[in-house]
Amino acid sequence: MIDMQKHDQDKLWESVLTLADIDVDQAKAVFKVVIERFLHKVGMFTPLVSKIPLSLPSSEKAHVLRKLENEMLEILSHNDKDKKYELLVEYIDNISDLSEEDSLLIRRKILASILSEKIENRQSIEINEITPEYQIKQEKTTSFYTPKEVSKKMGLSDQTIRRMCEKGKFPGAYQTGGGHWKIPHNAFITTPEQDQKADELFEQINAINEKAGDADEFDL
């Protein structure tokens, strides 16, 4: 599982670096998707990343971030929480350095946002306490993903997503009377439309690379 997660993350990073020479704005958008998906994989959530103006990382900075991601994924298998949070802070430090605003302020905002989400998750309504009336209200006002859709979005298995639902990792997620999980779109930074656009770009890049080597800006 860890190797698969690393592979998926590496593919996303390759797309960022390829797009950097083609469309900087798109590369920045995909870069934020990379950050979001990784934070979700390690059980961290923050809607703040999408709002922060970030510069694209240099190849050296990208290497540092990828190394930290791989180390954190390895730590997950050993359940070493102290080391996980230590690496997480270092990861956020490196992301903050890429901000076009005050890096220290951005660092504080990201950490505060993650802490806020963690606290809200713990204080959220227990699944067993969700009433049919609450479900009806949610369904009328909120759009939802299925676990299968989220598994594709995050690069994790359906089973992992369901376990995350059971542990309250997705704010507002609930289980229907039929046992199906519903996960709100607003539990994620990127919208389904943005995900689709990113997937289309990835497919274009992969197709071009397979056919004729590195993608060229005139090919897209």
mmCIF file with all atom_site columns, C-alpha atoms in Angstrom:
data_model
loop_
_atom_site.group_PDB
_atom_site.id
_atom_site.type_symbol
_atom_site.label_atom_id
_atom_site.label_alt_id
_atom_site.label_comp_id
_atom_site.label_asym_id
_atom_site.label_entity_id
_atom_site.label_seq_id
_atom_site.pdbx_PDB_ins_code
_atom_site.Cartn_x
_atom_site.Cartn_y
_atom_site.Cartn_z
_atom_site.occupancy
_atom_site.B_iso_or_equiv
_atom_site.pdbx_formal_charge
_atom_site.auth_seq_id
_atom_site.auth_comp_id
_atom_site.auth_asym_id
_atom_site.auth_atom_id
_atom_site.pdbx_PDB_model_num
ATOM 1   C CA . MET A 1 1   ? 0.000   0.000  0.000   1.00 0.00 ? 1   MET A CA 1
ATOM 2   C CA . ILE A 1 2   ? 2.785   2.434  0.930   1.00 0.00 ? 2   ILE A CA 1
ATOM 3   C CA . ASP A 1 3   ? 4.628   1.726  -2.329  1.00 0.00 ? 3   ASP A CA 1
ATOM 4   C CA . MET A 1 4   ? 1.441   2.388  -4.304  1.00 0.00 ? 4   MET A CA 1
ATOM 5   C CA . GLN A 1 5   ? 0.874   5.670  -2.483  1.00 0.00 ? 5   GLN A CA 1
ATOM 6   C CA . LYS A 1 6   ? 4.449   6.730  -3.208  1.00 0.00 ? 6   LYS A CA 1
ATOM 7   C CA . HIS A 1 7   ? 4.016   5.811  -6.865  1.00 0.00 ? 7   HIS A CA 1
ATOM 8   C CA . ASP A 1 8   ? 0.802   7.832  -7.156  1.00 0.00 ? 8   ASP A CA 1
ATOM 9   C CA . GLN A 1 9   ? 2.420   10.817 -5.465  1.00 0.00 ? 9   GLN A CA 1
ATOM 10  C CA . ASP A 1 10  ? 5.463   10.586 -7.745  1.00 0.00 ? 10  ASP A CA 1
ATOM 11  C CA . LYS A 1 11  ? 3.209   10.659 -10.810 1.00 0.00 ? 11  LYS A CA 1
ATOM 12  C CA . LEU A 1 12  ? 1.525   13.809 -9.548  1.00 0.00 ? 12  LEU A CA 1
ATOM 13  C CA . TRP A 1 13  ? 4.886   15.452 -8.943  1.00 0.00 ? 13  TRP A CA 1
ATOM 14  C CA . GLU A 1 14  ? 6.066   14.539 -12.432 1.00 0.00 ? 14  GLU A CA 1
ATOM 15  C CA . SER A 1 15  ? 2.953   16.208 -13.818 1.00 0.00 ? 15  SER A CA 1
ATOM 16  C CA . VAL A 1 16  ? 3.706   19.386 -11.861 1.00 0.00 ? 16  VAL A CA 1
ATOM 17  C CA . LEU A 1 17  ? 7.268   19.537 -13.156 1.00 0.00 ? 17  LEU A CA 1
ATOM 18  C CA . THR A 1 18  ? 6.157   18.846 -16.724 1.00 0.00 ? 18  THR A CA 1
ATOM 19  C CA . LEU A 1 19  ? 3.420   21.472 -16.614 1.00 0.00 ? 19  LEU A CA 1
ATOM 20  C CA . ALA A 1 20  ? 5.850   24.023 -15.185 1.00 0.00 ? 20  ALA A CA 1
ATOM 21  C CA . ASP A 1 21  ? 7.351   24.388 -18.673 1.00 0.00 ? 21  ASP A CA 1
ATOM 22  C CA . ILE A 1 22  ? 3.952   24.505 -20.365 1.00 0.00 ? 22  ILE A CA 1
ATOM 23  C CA . ASP A 1 23  ? 1.461   26.425 -18.245 1.00 0.00 ? 23  ASP A CA 1
ATOM 24  C CA . VAL A 1 24  ? 2.618   27.904 -14.939 1.00 0.00 ? 24  VAL A CA 1
ATOM 25  C CA . ASP A 1 25  ? -0.898  28.621 -13.658 1.00 0.00 ? 25  ASP A CA 1
ATOM 26  C CA . GLN A 1 26  ? -2.013  25.056 -14.319 1.00 0.00 ? 26  GLN A CA 1
ATOM 27  C CA . ALA A 1 27  ? 1.182   23.767 -12.729 1.00 0.00 ? 27  ALA A CA 1
ATOM 28  C CA . LYS A 1 28  ? 0.450   25.800 -9.596  1.00 0.00 ? 28  LYS A CA 1
ATOM 29  C CA . ALA A 1 29  ? -3.102  24.413 -9.462  1.00 0.00 ? 29  ALA A CA 1
ATOM 30  C CA . VAL A 1 30  ? -1.845  20.838 -9.758  1.00 0.00 ? 30  VAL A CA 1
ATOM 31  C CA . PHE A 1 31  ? 0.844   21.559 -7.164  1.00 0.00 ? 31  PHE A CA 1
ATOM 32  C CA . LYS A 1 32  ? -1.903  22.467 -4.697  1.00 0.00 ? 32  LYS A CA 1
ATOM 33  C CA . VAL A 1 33  ? -3.690  19.219 -5.573  1.00 0.00 ? 33  VAL A CA 1
ATOM 34  C CA . VAL A 1 34  ? -0.458  17.364 -4.780  1.00 0.00 ? 34  VAL A CA 1
ATOM 35  C CA . ILE A 1 35  ? -0.305  19.009 -1.357  1.00 0.00 ? 35  ILE A CA 1
ATOM 36  C CA . GLU A 1 36  ? -3.980  18.395 -0.637  1.00 0.00 ? 36  GLU A CA 1
ATOM 37  C CA . ARG A 1 37  ? -3.885  14.729 -1.606  1.00 0.00 ? 37  ARG A CA 1
ATOM 38  C CA . PHE A 1 38  ? -0.778  14.110 0.424   1.00 0.00 ? 38  PHE A CA 1
ATOM 39  C CA . LEU A 1 39  ? -2.148  15.792 3.541   1.00 0.00 ? 39  LEU A CA 1
ATOM 40  C CA . HIS A 1 40  ? -5.279  13.676 3.237   1.00 0.00 ? 40  HIS A CA 1
ATOM 41  C CA . LYS A 1 41  ? -3.166  10.542 2.963   1.00 0.00 ? 41  LYS A CA 1
ATOM 42  C CA . VAL A 1 42  ? -1.524  11.299 6.301   1.00 0.00 ? 42  VAL A CA 1
ATOM 43  C CA . GLY A 1 43  ? -4.833  12.208 7.939   1.00 0.00 ? 43  GLY A CA 1
ATOM 44  C CA . MET A 1 44  ? -4.481  15.990 7.826   1.00 0.00 ? 44  MET A CA 1
ATOM 45  C CA . PHE A 1 45  ? -7.053  18.395 6.438   1.00 0.00 ? 45  PHE A CA 1
ATOM 46  C CA . THR A 1 46  ? -6.953  22.093 5.672   1.00 0.00 ? 46  THR A CA 1
ATOM 47  C CA . PRO A 1 47  ? -9.011  24.129 3.199   1.00 0.00 ? 47  PRO A CA 1
ATOM 48  C CA . LEU A 1 48  ? -6.408  26.883 3.399   1.00 0.00 ? 48  LEU A CA 1
ATOM 49  C CA . VAL A 1 49  ? -3.937  25.609 0.800   1.00 0.00 ? 49  VAL A CA 1
ATOM 50  C CA . SER A 1 50  ? -6.190  26.517 -2.132  1.00 0.00 ? 50  SER A CA 1
ATOM 51  C CA . LYS A 1 51  ? -6.298  30.133 -0.938  1.00 0.00 ? 51  LYS A CA 1
ATOM 52  C CA . ILE A 1 52  ? -2.554  30.637 -0.536  1.00 0.00 ? 52  ILE A CA 1
ATOM 53  C CA . PRO A 1 53  ? -0.614  32.109 -3.475  1.00 0.00 ? 53  PRO A CA 1
ATOM 54  C CA . LEU A 1 54  ? 2.265   29.677 -3.918  1.00 0.00 ? 54  LEU A CA 1
ATOM 55  C CA . SER A 1 55  ? 5.246   29.802 -6.222  1.00 0.00 ? 55  SER A CA 1
ATOM 56  C CA . LEU A 1 56  ? 6.258   26.635 -8.007  1.00 0.00 ? 56  LEU A CA 1
ATOM 57  C CA . PRO A 1 57  ? 9.044   24.754 -6.230  1.00 0.00 ? 57  PRO A CA 1
ATOM 58  C CA . SER A 1 58  ? 12.471  24.519 -7.781  1.00 0.00 ? 58  SER A CA 1
ATOM 59  C CA . SER A 1 59  ? 13.700  21.032 -8.609  1.00 0.00 ? 59  SER A CA 1
ATOM 60  C CA . GLU A 1 60  ? 15.711  21.091 -5.372  1.00 0.00 ? 60  GLU A CA 1
ATOM 61  C CA . LYS A 1 61  ? 12.707  22.153 -3.282  1.00 0.00 ? 61  LYS A CA 1
ATOM 62  C CA . ALA A 1 62  ? 10.511  19.584 -5.020  1.00 0.00 ? 62  ALA A CA 1
ATOM 63  C CA . HIS A 1 63  ? 13.069  16.921 -4.119  1.00 0.00 ? 63  HIS A CA 1
ATOM 64  C CA . VAL A 1 64  ? 12.947  17.997 -0.459  1.00 0.00 ? 64  VAL A CA 1
ATOM 65  C CA . LEU A 1 65  ? 9.143   17.907 -0.380  1.00 0.00 ? 65  LEU A CA 1
ATOM 66  C CA . ARG A 1 66  ? 8.983   14.507 -2.071  1.00 0.00 ? 66  ARG A CA 1
ATOM 67  C CA . LYS A 1 67  ? 11.565  13.136 0.356   1.00 0.00 ? 67  LYS A CA 1
ATOM 68  C CA . LEU A 1 68  ? 9.515   14.375 3.318   1.00 0.00 ? 68  LEU A CA 1
ATOM 69  C CA . GLU A 1 69  ? 6.358   12.856 1.836   1.00 0.00 ? 69  GLU A CA 1
ATOM 70  C CA . ASN A 1 70  ? 8.027   9.477  1.437   1.00 0.00 ? 70  ASN A CA 1
ATOM 71  C CA . GLU A 1 71  ? 9.387   9.614  4.976   1.00 0.00 ? 71  GLU A CA 1
ATOM 72  C CA . MET A 1 72  ? 5.953   10.427 6.381   1.00 0.00 ? 72  MET A CA 1
ATOM 73  C CA . LEU A 1 73  ? 4.335   7.604  4.433   1.00 0.00 ? 73  LEU A CA 1
ATOM 74  C CA . GLU A 1 74  ? 6.927   5.222  5.864   1.00 0.00 ? 74  GLU A CA 1
ATOM 75  C CA . ILE A 1 75  ? 6.297   6.541  9.379   1.00 0.00 ? 75  ILE A CA 1
ATOM 76  C CA . LEU A 1 76  ? 2.576   5.812  8.998   1.00 0.00 ? 76  LEU A CA 1
ATOM 77  C CA . SER A 1 77  ? 3.294   2.097  8.799   1.00 0.00 ? 77  SER A CA 1
ATOM 78  C CA . HIS A 1 78  ? 5.177   2.297  12.114  1.00 0.00 ? 78  HIS A CA 1
ATOM 79  C CA . ASN A 1 79  ? 2.557   4.446  13.857  1.00 0.00 ? 79  ASN A CA 1
ATOM 80  C CA . ASP A 1 80  ? 5.214   6.835  15.187  1.00 0.00 ? 80  ASP A CA 1
ATOM 81  C CA . LYS A 1 81  ? 3.020   9.893  15.783  1.00 0.00 ? 81  LYS A CA 1
ATOM 82  C CA . ASP A 1 82  ? 5.751   12.084 17.250  1.00 0.00 ? 82  ASP A CA 1
ATOM 83  C CA . LYS A 1 83  ? 7.979   11.615 14.214  1.00 0.00 ? 83  LYS A CA 1
ATOM 84  C CA . LYS A 1 84  ? 4.999   12.053 11.902  1.00 0.00 ? 84  LYS A CA 1
ATOM 85  C CA . TYR A 1 85  ? 4.165   15.462 13.363  1.00 0.00 ? 85  TYR A CA 1
ATOM 86  C CA . GLU A 1 86  ? 7.813   16.479 13.375  1.00 0.00 ? 86  GLU A CA 1
ATOM 87  C CA . LEU A 1 87  ? 8.045   15.746 9.651   1.00 0.00 ? 87  LEU A CA 1
ATOM 88  C CA . LEU A 1 88  ? 4.684   17.402 9.048   1.00 0.00 ? 88  LEU A CA 1
ATOM 89  C CA . VAL A 1 89  ? 5.910   20.662 10.569  1.00 0.00 ? 89  VAL A CA 1
ATOM 90  C CA . GLU A 1 90  ? 9.028   20.491 8.398   1.00 0.00 ? 90  GLU A CA 1
ATOM 91  C CA . TYR A 1 91  ? 6.833   19.830 5.355   1.00 0.00 ? 91  TYR A CA 1
ATOM 92  C CA . ILE A 1 92  ? 4.662   22.850 6.140   1.00 0.00 ? 92  ILE A CA 1
ATOM 93  C CA . ASP A 1 93  ? 7.781   24.967 6.705   1.00 0.00 ? 93  ASP A CA 1
ATOM 94  C CA . ASN A 1 94  ? 8.943   24.120 3.194   1.00 0.00 ? 94  ASN A CA 1
ATOM 95  C CA . ILE A 1 95  ? 5.535   24.859 1.689   1.00 0.00 ? 95  ILE A CA 1
ATOM 96  C CA . SER A 1 96  ? 5.368   28.164 3.569   1.00 0.00 ? 96  SER A CA 1
ATOM 97  C CA . ASP A 1 97  ? 8.710   29.147 2.059   1.00 0.00 ? 97  ASP A CA 1
ATOM 98  C CA . LEU A 1 98  ? 7.009   29.035 -1.344  1.00 0.00 ? 98  LEU A CA 1
ATOM 99  C CA . SER A 1 99  ? 4.314   31.485 -0.333  1.00 0.00 ? 99  SER A CA 1
ATOM 100 C CA . GLU A 1 100 ? 4.255   34.851 -2.041  1.00 0.00 ? 100 GLU A CA 1
ATOM 101 C CA . GLU A 1 101 ? 3.272   36.313 1.329   1.00 0.00 ? 101 GLU A CA 1
ATOM 102 C CA . ASP A 1 102 ? 5.007   36.289 4.722   1.00 0.00 ? 102 ASP A CA 1
ATOM 103 C CA . SER A 1 103 ? 6.182   32.695 5.168   1.00 0.00 ? 103 SER A CA 1
ATOM 104 C CA . LEU A 1 104 ? 5.992   32.734 8.975   1.00 0.00 ? 104 LEU A CA 1
ATOM 105 C CA . LEU A 1 105 ? 2.425   34.016 8.880   1.00 0.00 ? 105 LEU A CA 1
ATOM 106 C CA . ILE A 1 106 ? 1.433   31.382 6.311   1.00 0.00 ? 106 ILE A CA 1
ATOM 107 C CA . ARG A 1 107 ? 3.069   28.675 8.421   1.00 0.00 ? 107 ARG A CA 1
ATOM 108 C CA . ARG A 1 108 ? 1.009   29.721 11.421  1.00 0.00 ? 108 ARG A CA 1
ATOM 109 C CA . LYS A 1 109 ? -2.182  29.862 9.371   1.00 0.00 ? 109 LYS A CA 1
ATOM 110 C CA . ILE A 1 110 ? -1.693  26.379 7.910   1.00 0.00 ? 110 ILE A CA 1
ATOM 111 C CA . LEU A 1 111 ? -0.902  24.832 11.289  1.00 0.00 ? 111 LEU A CA 1
ATOM 112 C CA . ALA A 1 112 ? -3.857  26.619 12.884  1.00 0.00 ? 112 ALA A CA 1
ATOM 113 C CA . SER A 1 113 ? -6.143  25.429 10.094  1.00 0.00 ? 113 SER A CA 1
ATOM 114 C CA . ILE A 1 114 ? -5.021  21.806 10.507  1.00 0.00 ? 114 ILE A CA 1
ATOM 115 C CA . LEU A 1 115 ? -5.501  21.971 14.280  1.00 0.00 ? 115 LEU A CA 1
ATOM 116 C CA . SER A 1 116 ? -8.925  23.527 13.833  1.00 0.00 ? 116 SER A CA 1
ATOM 117 C CA . GLU A 1 117 ? -10.017 20.770 11.450  1.00 0.00 ? 117 GLU A CA 1
ATOM 118 C CA . LYS A 1 118 ? -8.734  18.077 13.822  1.00 0.00 ? 118 LYS A CA 1
ATOM 119 C CA . ILE A 1 119 ? -10.628 19.573 16.761  1.00 0.00 ? 119 ILE A CA 1
ATOM 120 C CA . GLU A 1 120 ? -13.825 20.005 14.757  1.00 0.00 ? 120 GLU A CA 1
ATOM 121 C CA . ASN A 1 121 ? -13.608 16.393 13.610  1.00 0.00 ? 121 ASN A CA 1
ATOM 122 C CA . ARG A 1 122 ? -13.451 15.219 17.216  1.00 0.00 ? 122 ARG A CA 1
ATOM 123 C CA . GLN A 1 123 ? -16.397 17.380 18.156  1.00 0.00 ? 123 GLN A CA 1
ATOM 124 C CA . SER A 1 124 ? -18.500 16.449 15.128  1.00 0.00 ? 124 SER A CA 1
ATOM 125 C CA . ILE A 1 125 ? -21.733 14.509 15.440  1.00 0.00 ? 125 ILE A CA 1
ATOM 126 C CA . GLU A 1 126 ? -21.203 10.802 16.024  1.00 0.00 ? 126 GLU A CA 1
ATOM 127 C CA . ILE A 1 127 ? -22.397 8.633  13.152  1.00 0.00 ? 127 ILE A CA 1
ATOM 128 C CA . ASN A 1 128 ? -24.856 6.804  15.392  1.00 0.00 ? 128 ASN A CA 1
ATOM 129 C CA . GLU A 1 129 ? -26.393 10.109 16.448  1.00 0.00 ? 129 GLU A CA 1
ATOM 130 C CA . ILE A 1 130 ? -27.153 11.343 12.944  1.00 0.00 ? 130 ILE A CA 1
ATOM 131 C CA . THR A 1 131 ? -30.903 11.425 12.515  1.00 0.00 ? 131 THR A CA 1
ATOM 132 C CA . PRO A 1 132 ? -32.876 10.855 9.309   1.00 0.00 ? 132 PRO A CA 1
ATOM 133 C CA . GLU A 1 133 ? -33.884 14.521 9.473   1.00 0.00 ? 133 GLU A CA 1
ATOM 134 C CA . TYR A 1 134 ? -30.215 15.543 9.531   1.00 0.00 ? 134 TYR A CA 1
ATOM 135 C CA . GLN A 1 135 ? -29.499 13.312 6.542   1.00 0.00 ? 135 GLN A CA 1
ATOM 136 C CA . ILE A 1 136 ? -32.395 14.779 4.556   1.00 0.00 ? 136 ILE A CA 1
ATOM 137 C CA . LYS A 1 137 ? -31.217 18.317 5.309   1.00 0.00 ? 137 LYS A CA 1
ATOM 138 C CA . GLN A 1 138 ? -27.656 17.454 4.298   1.00 0.00 ? 138 GLN A CA 1
ATOM 139 C CA . GLU A 1 139 ? -28.762 15.820 1.058   1.00 0.00 ? 139 GLU A CA 1
ATOM 140 C CA . LYS A 1 140 ? -30.748 18.910 0.083   1.00 0.00 ? 140 LYS A CA 1
ATOM 141 C CA . THR A 1 141 ? -27.931 21.374 0.733   1.00 0.00 ? 141 THR A CA 1
ATOM 142 C CA . THR A 1 142 ? -24.738 19.431 0.068   1.00 0.00 ? 142 THR A CA 1
ATOM 143 C CA . SER A 1 143 ? -23.152 17.536 -2.822  1.00 0.00 ? 143 SER A CA 1
ATOM 144 C CA . PHE A 1 144 ? -21.478 14.257 -1.980  1.00 0.00 ? 144 PHE A CA 1
ATOM 145 C CA . TYR A 1 145 ? -18.803 11.851 -3.166  1.00 0.00 ? 145 TYR A CA 1
ATOM 146 C CA . THR A 1 146 ? -19.006 8.090  -2.867  1.00 0.00 ? 146 THR A CA 1
ATOM 147 C CA . PRO A 1 147 ? -16.058 6.250  -1.251  1.00 0.00 ? 147 PRO A CA 1
ATOM 148 C CA . LYS A 1 148 ? -15.109 4.996  -4.716  1.00 0.00 ? 148 LYS A CA 1
ATOM 149 C CA . GLU A 1 149 ? -14.909 8.558  -6.054  1.00 0.00 ? 149 GLU A CA 1
ATOM 150 C CA . VAL A 1 150 ? -12.841 9.680  -3.067  1.00 0.00 ? 150 VAL A CA 1
ATOM 151 C CA . SER A 1 151 ? -10.539 6.681  -3.440  1.00 0.00 ? 151 SER A CA 1
ATOM 152 C CA . LYS A 1 152 ? -9.761  7.817  -6.985  1.00 0.00 ? 152 LYS A CA 1
ATOM 153 C CA . LYS A 1 153 ? -9.353  11.427 -5.852  1.00 0.00 ? 153 LYS A CA 1
ATOM 154 C CA . MET A 1 154 ? -6.912  10.521 -3.084  1.00 0.00 ? 154 MET A CA 1
ATOM 155 C CA . GLY A 1 155 ? -5.208  7.508  -4.628  1.00 0.00 ? 155 GLY A CA 1
ATOM 156 C CA . LEU A 1 156 ? -6.309  5.191  -1.816  1.00 0.00 ? 156 LEU A CA 1
ATOM 157 C CA . SER A 1 157 ? -8.388  2.014  -1.752  1.00 0.00 ? 157 SER A CA 1
ATOM 158 C CA . ASP A 1 158 ? -12.159 2.010  -1.183  1.00 0.00 ? 158 ASP A CA 1
ATOM 159 C CA . GLN A 1 159 ? -11.598 0.083  2.028   1.00 0.00 ? 159 GLN A CA 1
ATOM 160 C CA . THR A 1 160 ? -9.188  2.709  3.345   1.00 0.00 ? 160 THR A CA 1
ATOM 161 C CA . ILE A 1 161 ? -11.667 5.484  2.559   1.00 0.00 ? 161 ILE A CA 1
ATOM 162 C CA . ARG A 1 162 ? -14.440 3.649  4.410   1.00 0.00 ? 162 ARG A CA 1
ATOM 163 C CA . ARG A 1 163 ? -12.168 3.191  7.421   1.00 0.00 ? 163 ARG A CA 1
ATOM 164 C CA . MET A 1 164 ? -11.379 6.905  7.327   1.00 0.00 ? 164 MET A CA 1
ATOM 165 C CA . CYS A 1 165 ? -15.121 7.608  7.276   1.00 0.00 ? 165 CYS A CA 1
ATOM 166 C CA . GLU A 1 166 ? -15.614 5.392  10.308  1.00 0.00 ? 166 GLU A CA 1
ATOM 167 C CA . LYS A 1 167 ? -12.897 7.301  12.152  1.00 0.00 ? 167 LYS A CA 1
ATOM 168 C CA . GLY A 1 168 ? -14.496 10.657 11.340  1.00 0.00 ? 168 GLY A CA 1
ATOM 169 C CA . LYS A 1 169 ? -11.714 11.827 9.032   1.00 0.00 ? 169 LYS A CA 1
ATOM 170 C CA . PHE A 1 170 ? -14.112 13.556 6.629   1.00 0.00 ? 170 PHE A CA 1
ATOM 171 C CA . PRO A 1 171 ? -16.145 16.374 8.225   1.00 0.00 ? 171 PRO A CA 1
ATOM 172 C CA . GLY A 1 172 ? -19.851 15.933 7.514   1.00 0.00 ? 172 GLY A CA 1
ATOM 173 C CA . ALA A 1 173 ? -19.570 12.392 6.141   1.00 0.00 ? 173 ALA A CA 1
ATOM 174 C CA . TYR A 1 174 ? -22.280 9.998  7.226   1.00 0.00 ? 174 TYR A CA 1
ATOM 175 C CA . GLN A 1 175 ? -23.605 6.520  6.586   1.00 0.00 ? 175 GLN A CA 1
ATOM 176 C CA . THR A 1 176 ? -27.078 6.033  5.154   1.00 0.00 ? 176 THR A CA 1
ATOM 177 C CA . GLY A 1 177 ? -29.581 3.525  6.460   1.00 0.00 ? 177 GLY A CA 1
ATOM 178 C CA . GLY A 1 178 ? -28.467 1.211  3.671   1.00 0.00 ? 178 GLY A CA 1
ATOM 179 C CA . GLY A 1 179 ? -24.879 1.327  4.886   1.00 0.00 ? 179 GLY A CA 1
ATOM 180 C CA . HIS A 1 180 ? -23.527 3.595  2.128   1.00 0.00 ? 180 HIS A CA 1
ATOM 181 C CA . TRP A 1 181 ? -21.108 6.376  2.995   1.00 0.00 ? 181 TRP A CA 1
ATOM 182 C CA . LYS A 1 182 ? -21.663 9.918  1.740   1.00 0.00 ? 182 LYS A CA 1
ATOM 183 C CA . ILE A 1 183 ? -18.701 12.302 1.828   1.00 0.00 ? 183 ILE A CA 1
ATOM 184 C CA . PRO A 1 184 ? -19.299 16.048 1.272   1.00 0.00 ? 184 PRO A CA 1
ATOM 185 C CA . HIS A 1 185 ? -17.536 17.752 -1.609  1.00 0.00 ? 185 HIS A CA 1
ATOM 186 C CA . ASN A 1 186 ? -16.636 20.607 0.733   1.00 0.00 ? 186 ASN A CA 1
ATOM 187 C CA . ALA A 1 187 ? -14.460 18.273 2.813   1.00 0.00 ? 187 ALA A CA 1
ATOM 188 C CA . PHE A 1 188 ? -11.834 18.768 0.096   1.00 0.00 ? 188 PHE A CA 1
ATOM 189 C CA . ILE A 1 189 ? -9.890  21.716 -1.235  1.00 0.00 ? 189 ILE A CA 1
ATOM 190 C CA . THR A 1 190 ? -10.430 20.987 -4.916  1.00 0.00 ? 190 THR A CA 1
ATOM 191 C CA . THR A 1 191 ? -13.804 20.694 -6.631  1.00 0.00 ? 191 THR A CA 1
ATOM 192 C CA . PRO A 1 192 ? -14.852 17.786 -8.879  1.00 0.00 ? 192 PRO A CA 1
ATOM 193 C CA . GLU A 1 193 ? -14.472 20.131 -11.850 1.00 0.00 ? 193 GLU A CA 1
ATOM 194 C CA . GLN A 1 194 ? -10.894 20.976 -10.868 1.00 0.00 ? 194 GLN A CA 1
ATOM 195 C CA . ASP A 1 195 ? -10.111 17.292 -10.372 1.00 0.00 ? 195 ASP A CA 1
ATOM 196 C CA . GLN A 1 196 ? -11.488 16.493 -13.808 1.00 0.00 ? 196 GLN A CA 1
ATOM 197 C CA . LYS A 1 197 ? -9.408  19.258 -15.382 1.00 0.00 ? 197 LYS A CA 1
ATOM 198 C CA . ALA A 1 198 ? -6.287  17.991 -13.616 1.00 0.00 ? 198 ALA A CA 1
ATOM 199 C CA . ASP A 1 199 ? -6.999  14.411 -14.734 1.00 0.00 ? 199 ASP A CA 1
ATOM 200 C CA . GLU A 1 200 ? -7.434  15.585 -18.321 1.00 0.00 ? 200 GLU A CA 1
ATOM 201 C CA . LEU A 1 201 ? -4.092  17.381 -18.167 1.00 0.00 ? 201 LEU A CA 1
ATOM 202 C CA . PHE A 1 202 ? -2.410  14.299 -16.696 1.00 0.00 ? 202 PHE A CA 1
ATOM 203 C CA . GLU A 1 203 ? -3.846  12.153 -19.488 1.00 0.00 ? 203 GLU A CA 1
ATOM 204 C CA . GLN A 1 204 ? -2.648  14.588 -22.152 1.00 0.00 ? 204 GLN A CA 1
ATOM 205 C CA . ILE A 1 205 ? 0.834   14.693 -20.670 1.00 0.00 ? 205 ILE A CA 1
ATOM 206 C CA . ASN A 1 206 ? 1.034   10.910 -20.329 1.00 0.00 ? 206 ASN A CA 1
ATOM 207 C CA . ALA A 1 207 ? -0.212  10.375 -23.879 1.00 0.00 ? 207 ALA A CA 1
ATOM 208 C CA . ILE A 1 208 ? 2.288   12.847 -25.306 1.00 0.00 ? 208 ILE A CA 1
ATOM 209 C CA . ASN A 1 209 ? 5.169   11.451 -23.259 1.00 0.00 ? 209 ASN A CA 1
ATOM 210 C CA . GLU A 1 210 ? 4.373   7.889  -24.296 1.00 0.00 ? 210 GLU A CA 1
ATOM 211 C CA . LYS A 1 211 ? 4.156   8.882  -27.936 1.00 0.00 ? 211 LYS A CA 1
ATOM 212 C CA . ALA A 1 212 ? 7.037   11.288 -28.365 1.00 0.00 ? 212 ALA A CA 1
ATOM 213 C CA . GLY A 1 213 ? 8.945   11.823 -25.135 1.00 0.00 ? 213 GLY A CA 1
ATOM 214 C CA . ASP A 1 214 ? 8.580   14.955 -23.005 1.00 0.00 ? 214 ASP A CA 1
ATOM 215 C CA . ALA A 1 215 ? 5.519   17.116 -23.570 1.00 0.00 ? 215 ALA A CA 1
ATOM 216 C CA . ASP A 1 216 ? 6.030   20.277 -25.574 1.00 0.00 ? 216 ASP A CA 1
ATOM 217 C CA . GLU A 1 217 ? 4.028   23.431 -24.987 1.00 0.00 ? 217 GLU A CA 1
ATOM 218 C CA . PHE A 1 218 ? 2.858   23.448 -28.619 1.00 0.00 ? 218 PHE A CA 1
ATOM 219 C CA . ASP A 1 219 ? 1.329   19.994 -28.235 1.00 0.00 ? 219 ASP A CA 1
ATOM 220 C CA . LEU A 1 220 ? -1.271  20.983 -25.620 1.00 0.00 ? 220 LEU A CA 1
#
